[in-house]
Tab-separated table of C-alpha atoms in Angstrom:
chain	number	residue	atom	x	y	z
O	1	MET	CA	159.667	58.579	100.908
O	2	ALA	CA	158.134	61.911	99.952
O	3	GLN	CA	157.885	62.651	96.167
O	4	ASP	CA	160.232	65.701	96.265
O	5	LYS	CA	162.802	63.910	98.318
O	6	ARG	CA	162.575	60.933	96.090
O	7	MET	CA	163.033	63.197	93.043
O	8	GLY	CA	166.123	64.637	94.601
O	9	PHE	CA	167.755	61.322	95.239
O	10	VAL	CA	166.969	60.316	91.654
O	11	VAL	CA	168.659	63.493	90.325
O	12	LEU	CA	171.710	62.771	92.560
O	13	ALA	CA	171.983	59.282	91.216
O	14	MET	CA	171.722	60.412	87.635
O	15	ALA	CA	174.312	63.258	88.099
O	16	LEU	CA	176.817	60.902	89.712
O	17	GLY	CA	176.541	58.363	86.937
O	18	LEU	CA	176.641	60.908	84.169
O	19	PHE	CA	179.603	62.740	85.569
O	20	MET	CA	181.547	59.548	86.097
O	21	SER	CA	180.924	58.192	82.612
O	22	SER	CA	181.550	61.437	80.693
O	23	LEU	CA	184.598	62.157	82.711
O	24	ASP	CA	186.219	58.785	81.984
O	25	ASN	CA	187.523	59.236	78.496
O	26	THR	CA	189.281	62.504	79.181
O	27	ILE	CA	190.646	61.536	82.650
O	28	VAL	CA	192.396	58.604	80.922
O	29	SER	CA	193.975	60.789	78.303
O	30	ALA	CA	195.983	62.517	81.001
O	31	SER	CA	197.351	59.227	82.458
O	32	ILE	CA	198.220	57.620	79.228
O	33	SER	CA	201.936	58.166	79.517
O	34	GLN	CA	202.048	56.518	82.972
O	35	VAL	CA	199.954	53.602	81.581
O	36	ILE	CA	202.374	53.007	78.767
O	37	LYS	CA	205.287	53.359	81.134
O	38	ASP	CA	203.971	50.691	83.308
O	39	ILE	CA	202.365	48.026	81.045
O	40	GLY	CA	203.779	49.005	77.637
O	41	GLY	CA	201.910	48.890	74.301
O	42	PHE	CA	202.807	52.238	72.850
O	43	ASP	CA	201.887	50.995	69.260
O	44	LYS	CA	198.356	50.187	70.427
O	45	MET	CA	197.873	53.283	72.635
O	46	SER	CA	195.206	54.844	70.460
O	47	TRP	CA	192.995	51.879	70.908
O	48	ILE	CA	192.482	52.693	74.525
O	49	PHE	CA	190.338	55.622	73.417
O	50	THR	CA	189.094	54.238	70.149
O	51	ALA	CA	187.670	51.092	71.888
O	52	TYR	CA	185.713	53.185	74.448
O	53	MET	CA	184.389	55.585	71.805
O	54	LEU	CA	183.309	52.835	69.432
O	55	SER	CA	181.551	50.790	72.098
O	56	ALA	CA	179.772	53.659	73.701
O	57	THR	CA	178.628	55.349	70.459
O	58	SER	CA	177.512	52.119	68.733
O	59	THR	CA	175.374	50.946	71.748
O	60	MET	CA	173.878	54.271	72.638
O	61	LEU	CA	170.757	53.990	70.352
O	62	VAL	CA	170.365	50.329	71.408
O	63	PHE	CA	170.228	51.090	75.057
O	64	GLY	CA	167.805	54.063	74.428
O	65	LYS	CA	165.364	51.786	72.621
O	66	MET	CA	165.677	48.933	75.169
O	67	SER	CA	164.851	51.394	77.941
O	68	ASP	CA	161.716	52.404	76.068
O	69	LEU	CA	160.663	48.735	75.739
O	70	PHE	CA	161.674	47.206	79.058
O	71	GLY	CA	162.084	50.058	81.497
O	72	ARG	CA	164.542	53.022	82.188
O	73	LYS	CA	165.542	51.870	85.683
O	74	LEU	CA	166.450	48.332	84.557
O	75	PHE	CA	168.682	49.330	81.660
O	76	TYR	CA	170.228	52.116	83.520
O	77	LEU	CA	171.272	49.803	86.280
O	78	ILE	CA	172.499	47.324	83.711
O	79	GLY	CA	174.560	50.053	81.995
O	80	ILE	CA	176.067	51.514	85.065
O	81	SER	CA	176.884	48.000	86.479
O	82	MET	CA	178.750	47.140	83.228
O	83	PHE	CA	180.605	50.482	83.428
O	84	LEU	CA	181.765	49.679	86.943
O	85	ILE	CA	182.803	46.225	86.136
O	86	GLY	CA	184.833	47.528	83.197
O	87	SER	CA	186.354	50.223	85.388
O	88	ALA	CA	187.420	47.743	88.030
O	89	LEU	CA	188.924	45.433	85.431
O	90	CYS	CA	190.751	48.378	83.731
O	91	GLY	CA	192.460	49.038	87.060
O	92	THR	CA	193.818	45.520	87.181
O	93	ALA	CA	195.011	45.347	83.549
O	94	GLN	CA	198.500	43.741	83.294
O	95	ASN	CA	199.024	44.464	79.544
O	96	ILE	CA	197.631	46.726	76.825
O	97	ASP	CA	195.434	44.100	75.240
O	98	GLN	CA	193.540	43.432	78.522
O	99	LEU	CA	193.120	47.210	79.016
O	100	ILE	CA	191.689	47.672	75.566
O	101	PHE	CA	189.160	44.735	76.056
O	102	TYR	CA	188.072	46.090	79.459
O	103	ARG	CA	187.606	49.544	77.949
O	104	VAL	CA	185.123	47.951	75.534
O	105	ILE	CA	183.072	46.768	78.558
O	106	GLN	CA	183.400	50.178	80.101
O	107	GLY	CA	182.296	51.864	76.864
O	108	ILE	CA	179.185	49.665	76.454
O	109	GLY	CA	178.091	50.633	79.886
O	110	SER	CA	178.716	54.287	79.153
O	111	GLY	CA	176.447	53.975	76.063
O	112	ALA	CA	173.449	53.417	78.410
O	113	ILE	CA	174.188	56.038	81.102
O	114	PHE	CA	173.972	59.207	79.012
O	115	PRO	CA	170.685	58.860	77.159
O	116	ILE	CA	168.866	56.964	79.959
O	117	SER	CA	169.752	59.763	82.505
O	118	PHE	CA	167.809	62.413	80.537
O	119	THR	CA	165.023	59.959	79.824
O	120	ILE	CA	164.514	59.187	83.543
O	121	ILE	CA	164.310	62.935	84.378
O	122	TYR	CA	161.671	63.537	81.770
O	123	SER	CA	159.751	60.479	82.928
O	124	VAL	CA	159.613	61.243	86.685
O	125	SER	CA	159.274	65.034	86.626
O	126	THR	CA	155.885	66.749	86.481
O	127	ASP	CA	157.202	70.240	86.655
O	128	PRO	CA	158.330	71.592	83.253
O	129	LYS	CA	160.685	74.175	84.695
O	130	GLN	CA	162.282	71.621	86.999
O	131	ALA	CA	162.753	69.026	84.206
O	132	ALA	CA	164.237	71.676	81.843
O	133	LYS	CA	166.654	72.938	84.485
O	134	MET	CA	167.713	69.470	85.463
O	135	SER	CA	168.396	68.640	81.841
O	136	GLY	CA	170.483	71.792	81.738
O	137	ILE	CA	172.519	70.791	84.707
O	138	PHE	CA	173.099	67.315	83.228
O	139	ALA	CA	174.220	68.796	79.920
O	140	GLY	CA	176.509	71.147	81.799
O	141	ILE	CA	177.991	68.180	83.712
O	142	PHE	CA	178.810	66.432	80.357
O	143	GLY	CA	180.458	69.619	78.944
O	144	ILE	CA	182.483	70.400	82.052
O	145	SER	CA	183.757	66.841	82.452
O	146	SER	CA	185.180	66.932	78.905
O	147	VAL	CA	187.471	69.761	79.989
O	148	LEU	CA	187.997	68.823	83.638
O	149	GLY	CA	189.080	65.215	83.098
O	150	PRO	CA	192.668	65.850	81.975
O	151	GLN	CA	193.368	67.926	85.055
O	152	ILE	CA	192.032	65.366	87.461
O	153	GLY	CA	193.735	62.527	85.603
O	154	THR	CA	197.137	64.313	85.737
O	155	TRP	CA	196.786	64.754	89.481
O	156	ILE	CA	195.765	61.103	90.090
O	157	SER	CA	198.331	59.462	87.711
O	158	GLU	CA	201.218	61.585	89.037
O	159	SER	CA	200.376	61.110	92.736
O	160	SER	CA	202.789	58.936	94.567
O	161	LEU	CA	199.858	57.510	96.725
O	162	LEU	CA	197.507	56.723	93.914
O	163	GLY	CA	198.784	56.123	90.377
O	164	TRP	CA	197.114	55.670	86.971
O	165	ARG	CA	195.010	52.695	88.055
O	166	TRP	CA	193.033	54.934	90.348
O	167	CYS	CA	191.872	56.820	87.327
O	168	PHE	CA	189.615	53.755	86.916
O	169	TYR	CA	189.152	52.634	90.528
O	170	VAL	CA	187.844	56.151	91.421
O	171	ASN	CA	184.643	55.311	89.429
O	172	VAL	CA	183.706	52.461	91.685
O	173	PRO	CA	182.538	54.189	94.895
O	174	PHE	CA	180.581	56.841	92.997
O	175	GLY	CA	178.956	54.278	90.764
O	176	LEU	CA	177.994	52.087	93.659
O	177	LEU	CA	176.365	55.068	95.305
O	178	SER	CA	174.468	55.926	92.097
O	179	ILE	CA	173.203	52.287	91.858
O	180	VAL	CA	172.023	52.050	95.483
O	181	THR	CA	170.454	55.491	95.410
O	182	LEU	CA	168.483	54.872	92.142
O	183	ALA	CA	167.450	51.399	93.203
O	184	ILE	CA	165.806	52.762	96.422
O	185	ALA	CA	164.491	56.089	95.120
O	186	LEU	CA	163.072	55.292	91.692
O	187	LYS	CA	159.822	53.323	91.549
O	188	GLU	CA	158.859	52.161	88.037
O	189	SER	CA	155.666	50.380	87.034
O	190	LYS	CA	156.036	47.153	85.176
O	191	SER	CA	154.240	46.280	81.999
O	192	ASP	CA	152.800	42.907	80.943
O	193	PHE	CA	153.420	43.696	77.334
O	194	LYS	CA	156.366	41.691	75.806
O	195	PRO	CA	157.717	43.554	72.892
O	196	LYS	CA	159.581	41.889	70.048
O	197	VAL	CA	163.318	42.856	69.887
O	198	ASP	CA	164.615	43.978	66.459
O	199	TYR	CA	167.851	41.795	66.622
O	200	LEU	CA	168.799	42.167	62.914
O	201	GLY	CA	168.265	45.950	63.042
O	202	THR	CA	170.428	46.143	66.253
O	203	LEU	CA	173.202	44.077	64.554
O	204	LEU	CA	173.235	46.244	61.452
O	205	LEU	CA	173.057	49.537	63.503
O	206	VAL	CA	176.029	48.563	65.603
O	207	SER	CA	178.107	47.285	62.617
O	208	SER	CA	177.394	50.382	60.530
O	209	THR	CA	178.363	52.739	63.325
O	210	VAL	CA	181.542	50.828	64.114
O	211	LEU	CA	182.636	50.727	60.445
O	212	LEU	CA	181.917	54.429	59.951
O	213	LEU	CA	183.642	55.484	63.114
O	214	LEU	CA	186.717	53.351	62.380
O	215	GLY	CA	186.950	54.894	58.908
O	216	LEU	CA	186.803	58.373	60.412
O	217	GLU	CA	189.245	57.556	63.152
O	218	TRP	CA	191.883	55.937	60.907
O	219	GLY	CA	191.422	58.041	57.880
O	220	GLY	CA	194.295	60.542	57.204
O	221	LYS	CA	196.299	59.074	60.192
O	222	ASP	CA	196.789	55.366	60.065
O	223	TYR	CA	195.819	55.105	56.520
O	224	ALA	CA	195.310	57.550	53.558
O	225	TRP	CA	191.833	58.569	52.867
O	226	ASP	CA	191.932	56.976	49.448
O	227	SER	CA	193.530	53.715	50.713
O	228	ALA	CA	191.809	50.389	50.265
O	229	GLN	CA	191.290	49.995	54.067
O	230	ILE	CA	189.346	53.297	54.441
O	231	ILE	CA	187.372	52.871	51.243
O	232	GLY	CA	186.577	49.360	52.420
O	233	LEU	CA	185.351	50.573	55.827
O	234	PHE	CA	183.204	53.375	54.350
O	235	SER	CA	181.808	51.008	51.732
O	236	GLY	CA	180.879	48.426	54.362
O	237	ALA	CA	179.248	51.222	56.441
O	238	ALA	CA	177.262	52.370	53.422
O	239	VAL	CA	175.983	48.774	52.716
O	240	SER	CA	175.131	48.301	56.330
O	241	ILE	CA	173.252	51.516	56.579
O	242	ALA	CA	171.251	50.691	53.344
O	243	LEU	CA	170.362	47.287	54.849
O	244	PHE	CA	169.573	48.801	58.236
O	245	LEU	CA	167.068	51.333	56.593
O	246	LEU	CA	165.364	48.434	54.674
O	247	VAL	CA	165.039	46.296	57.776
O	248	GLU	CA	163.725	49.197	59.935
O	249	ARG	CA	160.968	49.886	57.517
O	250	LYS	CA	159.549	46.352	57.967
O	251	ALA	CA	160.423	45.609	61.609
O	252	GLN	CA	157.509	45.270	64.009
O	253	GLU	CA	159.353	47.210	66.746
O	254	PRO	CA	162.351	48.904	65.047
O	255	ILE	CA	165.414	49.587	67.045
O	256	LEU	CA	165.384	53.118	65.517
O	257	PRO	CA	161.868	54.268	64.530
O	258	LEU	CA	162.519	56.157	61.418
O	259	SER	CA	159.082	57.868	61.669
O	260	ILE	CA	160.485	60.120	64.452
O	261	PHE	CA	162.564	61.887	61.839
O	262	LYS	CA	159.481	63.014	59.990
O	263	ASN	CA	159.162	65.486	62.797
O	264	LYS	CA	161.184	68.439	61.644
O	265	MET	CA	162.247	69.308	65.159
O	266	VAL	CA	163.786	65.914	65.674
O	267	LEU	CA	165.435	65.946	62.205
O	268	GLY	CA	166.673	69.592	62.548
O	269	THR	CA	167.956	69.095	66.125
O	270	SER	CA	169.845	66.086	65.006
O	271	ILE	CA	171.622	68.118	62.356
O	272	VAL	CA	172.315	70.969	64.820
O	273	VAL	CA	173.813	68.664	67.482
O	274	PHE	CA	175.873	66.968	64.757
O	275	CYS	CA	177.362	70.447	63.943
O	276	GLN	CA	177.772	71.156	67.683
O	277	GLY	CA	179.751	68.024	68.067
O	278	ALA	CA	182.092	69.049	65.176
O	279	ILE	CA	182.622	72.381	66.860
O	280	MET	CA	183.039	71.067	70.416
O	281	PHE	CA	185.419	68.199	69.682
O	282	SER	CA	187.624	69.973	67.176
O	283	ALA	CA	187.931	72.797	69.708
O	284	ILE	CA	188.760	70.547	72.720
O	285	THR	CA	191.276	68.641	70.597
O	286	TYR	CA	193.191	71.634	69.106
O	287	LEU	CA	192.707	74.365	71.650
O	288	PRO	CA	195.471	72.854	73.857
O	289	ILE	CA	197.839	73.007	70.925
O	290	LEU	CA	196.869	76.587	70.282
O	291	SER	CA	197.546	77.359	73.957
O	292	VAL	CA	200.882	75.757	74.435
O	293	ALA	CA	202.451	75.536	70.891
O	294	VAL	CA	201.266	78.943	69.708
O	295	ILE	CA	200.528	81.248	72.508
O	296	GLY	CA	203.378	79.712	74.677
O	297	ASN	CA	201.461	78.869	77.912
O	298	GLU	CA	202.872	76.125	80.139
O	299	ASN	CA	199.649	74.080	79.833
O	300	SER	CA	196.132	74.324	78.285
O	301	ASN	CA	194.321	75.367	81.596
O	302	SER	CA	194.293	79.020	80.693
O	303	VAL	CA	192.395	78.310	77.457
O	304	LEU	CA	190.126	75.391	78.475
O	305	THR	CA	189.314	76.391	82.053
O	306	PRO	CA	187.361	79.591	81.099
O	307	MET	CA	185.065	77.300	79.062
O	308	MET	CA	184.179	74.974	81.980
O	309	PHE	CA	181.898	76.915	84.330
O	310	PRO	CA	180.298	78.894	81.501
O	311	ILE	CA	179.223	75.668	79.811
O	312	MET	CA	177.213	74.706	82.845
O	313	VAL	CA	175.786	78.146	83.297
O	314	GLY	CA	174.808	78.416	79.677
O	315	ALA	CA	173.195	74.816	79.702
O	316	ILE	CA	171.138	75.588	82.949
O	317	THR	CA	170.092	79.085	81.606
O	318	ALA	CA	168.958	77.665	78.324
O	319	GLY	CA	167.133	74.869	80.031
O	320	PHE	CA	165.102	77.448	81.943
O	321	LEU	CA	164.565	79.741	78.843
O	322	CYS	CA	163.231	76.993	76.707
O	323	THR	CA	160.103	76.945	78.853
O	324	LYS	CA	159.527	80.549	77.765
O	325	ILE	CA	161.213	80.826	74.359
O	326	ARG	CA	160.994	78.748	71.205
O	327	PHE	CA	163.673	76.165	70.753
O	328	ARG	CA	164.356	77.560	67.401
O	329	THR	CA	165.326	80.980	68.871
O	330	ILE	CA	167.796	79.579	71.317
O	331	MET	CA	169.384	77.276	68.666
O	332	ALA	CA	169.670	79.955	66.084
O	333	PHE	CA	171.153	82.371	68.637
O	334	ALA	CA	173.762	79.793	69.823
O	335	MET	CA	174.806	78.962	66.305
O	336	GLY	CA	174.755	82.551	65.243
O	337	VAL	CA	177.148	83.406	68.132
O	338	GLY	CA	179.123	80.304	67.143
O	339	ILE	CA	179.785	81.832	63.705
O	340	ILE	CA	181.464	84.803	65.439
O	341	GLU	CA	183.347	82.596	67.924
O	342	ALA	CA	184.704	80.268	65.182
O	343	TYR	CA	185.890	83.341	63.246
O	344	LEU	CA	187.606	84.689	66.373
O	345	LEU	CA	189.264	81.329	66.999
O	346	GLY	CA	190.774	81.687	63.513
O	347	THR	CA	192.258	85.031	64.459
O	348	ILE	CA	194.104	84.144	67.654
O	349	THR	CA	197.876	84.357	67.348
O	350	HIS	CA	200.883	84.344	69.704
O	351	GLU	CA	200.440	88.128	69.975
O	352	THR	CA	196.681	88.076	71.078
O	353	ALA	CA	196.232	89.398	74.580
O	354	ASN	CA	195.261	86.797	77.215
O	355	TRP	CA	192.089	88.672	78.134
O	356	VAL	CA	190.894	88.416	74.531
O	357	VAL	CA	191.524	84.728	74.502
O	358	THR	CA	189.763	84.271	77.848
O	359	GLY	CA	186.787	86.263	76.542
O	360	VAL	CA	186.474	84.057	73.379
O	361	MET	CA	186.569	80.917	75.566
O	362	ILE	CA	183.859	82.303	77.970
O	363	GLY	CA	181.656	83.131	75.078
O	364	LEU	CA	182.086	79.763	73.361
O	365	GLY	CA	181.090	77.908	76.652
O	366	LEU	CA	178.324	80.298	77.797
O	367	LEU	CA	176.589	81.216	74.567
O	368	VAL	CA	177.247	78.333	72.103
O	369	LEU	CA	178.141	74.947	73.700
O	370	GLY	CA	176.228	75.353	76.932
O	371	PRO	CA	172.842	76.235	75.487
O	372	LEU	CA	173.030	73.676	72.720
O	373	MET	CA	173.737	70.945	75.323
O	374	SER	CA	170.487	71.302	77.033
O	375	VAL	CA	168.097	72.747	74.499
O	376	SER	CA	168.630	69.850	72.087
O	377	GLN	CA	167.588	67.219	74.730
O	378	ASN	CA	164.535	69.227	75.651
O	379	ALA	CA	163.604	69.901	72.059
O	380	VAL	CA	163.663	66.233	71.011
O	381	ALA	CA	161.913	64.958	74.115
O	382	GLN	CA	159.161	67.473	73.680
O	383	SER	CA	158.602	66.405	70.091
O	384	VAL	CA	158.117	62.620	70.288
O	385	ASP	CA	155.523	60.405	72.013
O	386	SER	CA	156.438	59.305	75.472
O	387	LYS	CA	157.088	55.788	74.418
O	388	TYR	CA	160.003	57.135	72.208
O	389	ILE	CA	161.719	59.373	74.779
O	390	GLY	CA	164.531	56.865	75.453
O	391	ILE	CA	165.543	56.455	71.787
O	392	ALA	CA	164.930	60.205	71.211
O	393	SER	CA	167.447	61.105	73.948
O	394	SER	CA	169.917	58.635	72.583
O	395	VAL	CA	169.566	60.205	69.065
O	396	VAL	CA	170.980	63.509	70.482
O	397	GLY	CA	174.041	61.867	72.033
O	398	PHE	CA	174.594	59.672	69.004
O	399	TRP	CA	174.659	62.469	66.525
O	400	ARG	CA	176.789	64.704	68.715
O	401	SER	CA	179.357	61.919	68.998
O	402	ILE	CA	179.259	61.192	65.194
O	403	GLY	CA	179.703	64.915	64.491
O	404	GLY	CA	182.559	65.121	67.051
O	405	VAL	CA	184.559	62.275	65.488
O	406	MET	CA	183.927	63.434	61.947
O	407	GLY	CA	184.684	67.077	62.943
O	408	ALA	CA	187.924	66.106	64.702
O	409	ALA	CA	189.001	63.864	61.810
O	410	ILE	CA	188.478	66.505	59.051
O	411	THR	CA	190.120	69.231	61.223
O	412	ALA	CA	193.080	66.977	61.776
O	413	THR	CA	193.402	66.384	58.017
O	414	ILE	CA	193.215	70.052	57.248
O	415	VAL	CA	195.732	71.002	59.980
O	416	ASN	CA	198.210	68.130	59.123
O	417	ASN	CA	198.189	68.719	55.427
O	418	ASP	CA	198.498	72.505	55.718
O	419	LEU	CA	201.473	72.045	58.131
O	420	LYS	CA	203.198	69.662	55.815
O	421	ASP	CA	202.788	71.918	52.843
O	422	LYS	CA	204.271	74.880	54.801
O	423	MET	CA	207.213	72.723	56.049
O	424	LYS	CA	207.955	71.608	52.544
O	425	GLU	CA	208.179	75.297	51.500
O	426	PHE	CA	210.511	75.839	54.341
O	427	ALA	CA	212.702	72.940	53.348
O	428	ALA	CA	213.011	74.269	49.828
O	429	SER	CA	213.928	77.808	50.994
O	430	SER	CA	216.281	76.733	53.822
O	431	GLN	CA	217.905	73.926	51.808
O	432	LEU	CA	217.404	71.511	54.680
O	433	PRO	CA	216.790	67.784	53.913
O	434	ALA	CA	213.049	67.327	53.184
O	435	ASP	CA	212.723	64.145	55.358
O	436	LYS	CA	214.256	66.019	58.322
O	437	VAL	CA	211.866	68.924	57.975
O	438	GLU	CA	208.878	66.514	57.580
O	439	GLN	CA	209.870	64.979	61.003
O	440	MET	CA	209.729	68.457	62.502
O	441	ALA	CA	206.243	69.129	61.102
O	442	LYS	CA	204.619	68.076	64.366
O	443	PRO	CA	202.892	70.604	66.714
O	444	GLU	CA	203.854	68.482	69.766
O	445	ILE	CA	207.462	69.553	69.226
O	446	LEU	CA	206.540	73.093	70.360
O	447	MET	CA	204.767	71.767	73.411
O	448	GLN	CA	207.995	70.272	74.823
O	449	LYS	CA	209.896	72.275	77.422
O	450	ASN	CA	213.382	71.977	75.945
O	451	ILE	CA	213.171	72.196	72.236
O	452	GLN	CA	216.304	71.019	70.557
O	453	LEU	CA	215.904	72.986	67.328
O	454	PRO	CA	217.451	76.170	65.908
O	455	PRO	CA	215.522	79.425	66.870
O	456	GLN	CA	214.619	80.245	63.277
O	457	VAL	CA	213.081	76.729	62.783
O	458	VAL	CA	211.094	77.091	65.997
O	459	SER	CA	209.836	80.482	64.900
O	460	PHE	CA	208.785	79.227	61.386
O	461	LEU	CA	207.130	76.098	62.935
O	462	ARG	CA	205.162	78.148	65.385
O	463	ASP	CA	203.864	80.383	62.624
O	464	ALA	CA	203.152	77.349	60.455
O	465	VAL	CA	201.188	75.640	63.291
O	466	GLU	CA	199.320	78.968	63.971
O	467	LYS	CA	198.140	79.302	60.360
O	468	ALA	CA	197.350	75.604	60.018
O	469	LEU	CA	195.112	75.802	63.111
O	470	HIS	CA	193.385	78.845	61.698
O	471	HIS	CA	192.562	76.873	58.564
O	472	GLY	CA	191.387	73.931	60.764
O	473	PHE	CA	188.964	76.165	62.591
O	474	TYR	CA	187.268	76.998	59.289
O	475	LEU	CA	185.427	73.777	59.660
O	476	ALA	CA	183.899	75.034	62.968
O	477	LEU	CA	182.814	78.120	61.051
O	478	ILE	CA	181.195	76.049	58.297
O	479	ALA	CA	179.453	73.860	60.932
O	480	CYS	CA	178.036	76.910	62.722
O	481	VAL	CA	176.677	78.319	59.386
O	482	ILE	CA	174.966	75.042	58.615
O	483	GLY	CA	173.606	74.780	62.149
O	484	PHE	CA	172.277	78.342	62.093
O	485	ILE	CA	170.455	77.831	58.798
O	486	VAL	CA	168.998	74.470	59.983
O	487	ALA	CA	167.860	75.971	63.333
O	488	LEU	CA	165.775	78.598	61.508
O	489	PHE	CA	163.580	75.726	60.135
O	490	VAL	CA	163.236	73.322	63.099
O	491	GLY	CA	159.736	74.570	63.971
O	492	GLY	CA	158.247	76.807	66.677
O	493	ASP	CA	157.963	74.490	69.734
O	494	ARG	CA	158.933	75.261	73.267
O	495	TYR	CA	159.168	73.015	76.291
O	496	VAL	CA	155.784	72.114	77.687
O	497	MET	CA	154.768	69.201	79.972
O	498	GLY	CA	151.411	67.570	79.385
O	499	ASN	CA	149.590	65.472	76.948
O	500	ARG	CA	149.688	65.929	73.129
O	501	GLU	CA	146.534	68.012	73.094
O	502	GLN	CA	147.970	70.387	75.749
O	503	LYS	CA	151.221	70.661	73.817
O	504	ALA	CA	149.345	71.480	70.682
O	505	GLU	CA	147.459	74.236	72.337
O	506	ALA	CA	150.626	75.557	73.812
O	507	LYS	CA	152.230	75.759	70.362
O	508	GLU	CA	149.453	78.077	69.122
O	509	GLU	CA	149.681	80.223	72.300
O	510	VAL	CA	153.371	80.872	72.217
O	511	PRO	CA	154.093	84.336	70.852
O	512	ALA	CA	156.760	84.665	68.145
O	513	SER	CA	160.246	84.774	69.483
């Protein structure tokens, strides 16, 4: 098989796997009502998402490192196989506990697919422009699937011919095609070297990640931030992280080589993608509420759809530009525009014209989220030795996920507390019972078609939700400011293929951007 044709099949296999895994969490969110209606378990509903998120994020770095040690192809095939097994099992779930357990299996597989997809492209491509553009396309796929999933999920779950189980079964044919294509097209040399696996470091990494994410997921919702449960989770995470750092310094082959963070490009990019995750996930979580509850649209499509295609265009464009322009320039530009976009999000009201809202969404996808999706992968891959590309690619996804969970959690706390305060003021001025008003302090009430509330209450609630969301978007503004400042100091690299000496020469030849 010719090299170009082989490369094309490898890219196809990676694209199929990446789209399938990144689409899965959002496609399920749209079918959740049908799932609960069929198998019950409303009280455990949130675990359908939490289990997937925890298992995917906590294993991402592990799979990245294992792919560095034992081969990209092997661990990609292991990951996607686990994902497909989990998908098939999810479709057969007869109760909520089974579904949650199967989602853990699915999430573990997903933790391998994202980082190893980028690693394989960097490993097999010899053309810097091609590799950069492919990474841009892959980053765009990830961004688009986050928005496209709910629409596909709604159509499948409400279809009389399919139903919610097909939100999981649909993964199987695409996944099998990805496995067969990659197995045939990708040839990988084997090494006789048998590395020592850092089992203790792996255990501490997974446990600290799970404890931290659980604390962020439950804090302010299931338990108060100052409750014993949340303090205990964060304390456990802090102890696990401290032990992890001690173990990694002495490990013969650490699961996360701390030395890579001595490179200011890797460290700076990690902070930038953390900020990007906070912006992206808080926006995806609360823009639907802004669209329906505040603006009054029937659904969130008019707000989220204008972000979809621009994310991919922005990612591909930035992937090409980073072969010509310094990473620092693209990151700083994206975060600088992000400051403006975050400010504009905080000014959207029910009176804002639709074309203005559409313009803000296009700008957010094209100039902020899209470019950061691809340039971060390229920047980190460029800055580490080839033996660390797998773990480096995982670091990008890991910190983006952590930032996303933390950003969504803090935004939720700001919005919910602000809304409750405003409703208490309304209760005092309207002389309505405080407990009744507190029950009304929920944005989802405004998203119902037939609202059984007095008009003046609806009007006040809409204004209260509007202002609460504006305050919530302040976090995105702060994240963009931090990301912009950090981006200025990440170094002057741009994307270059070749050995370390060639890259060093290229750094000196690049004109200031």
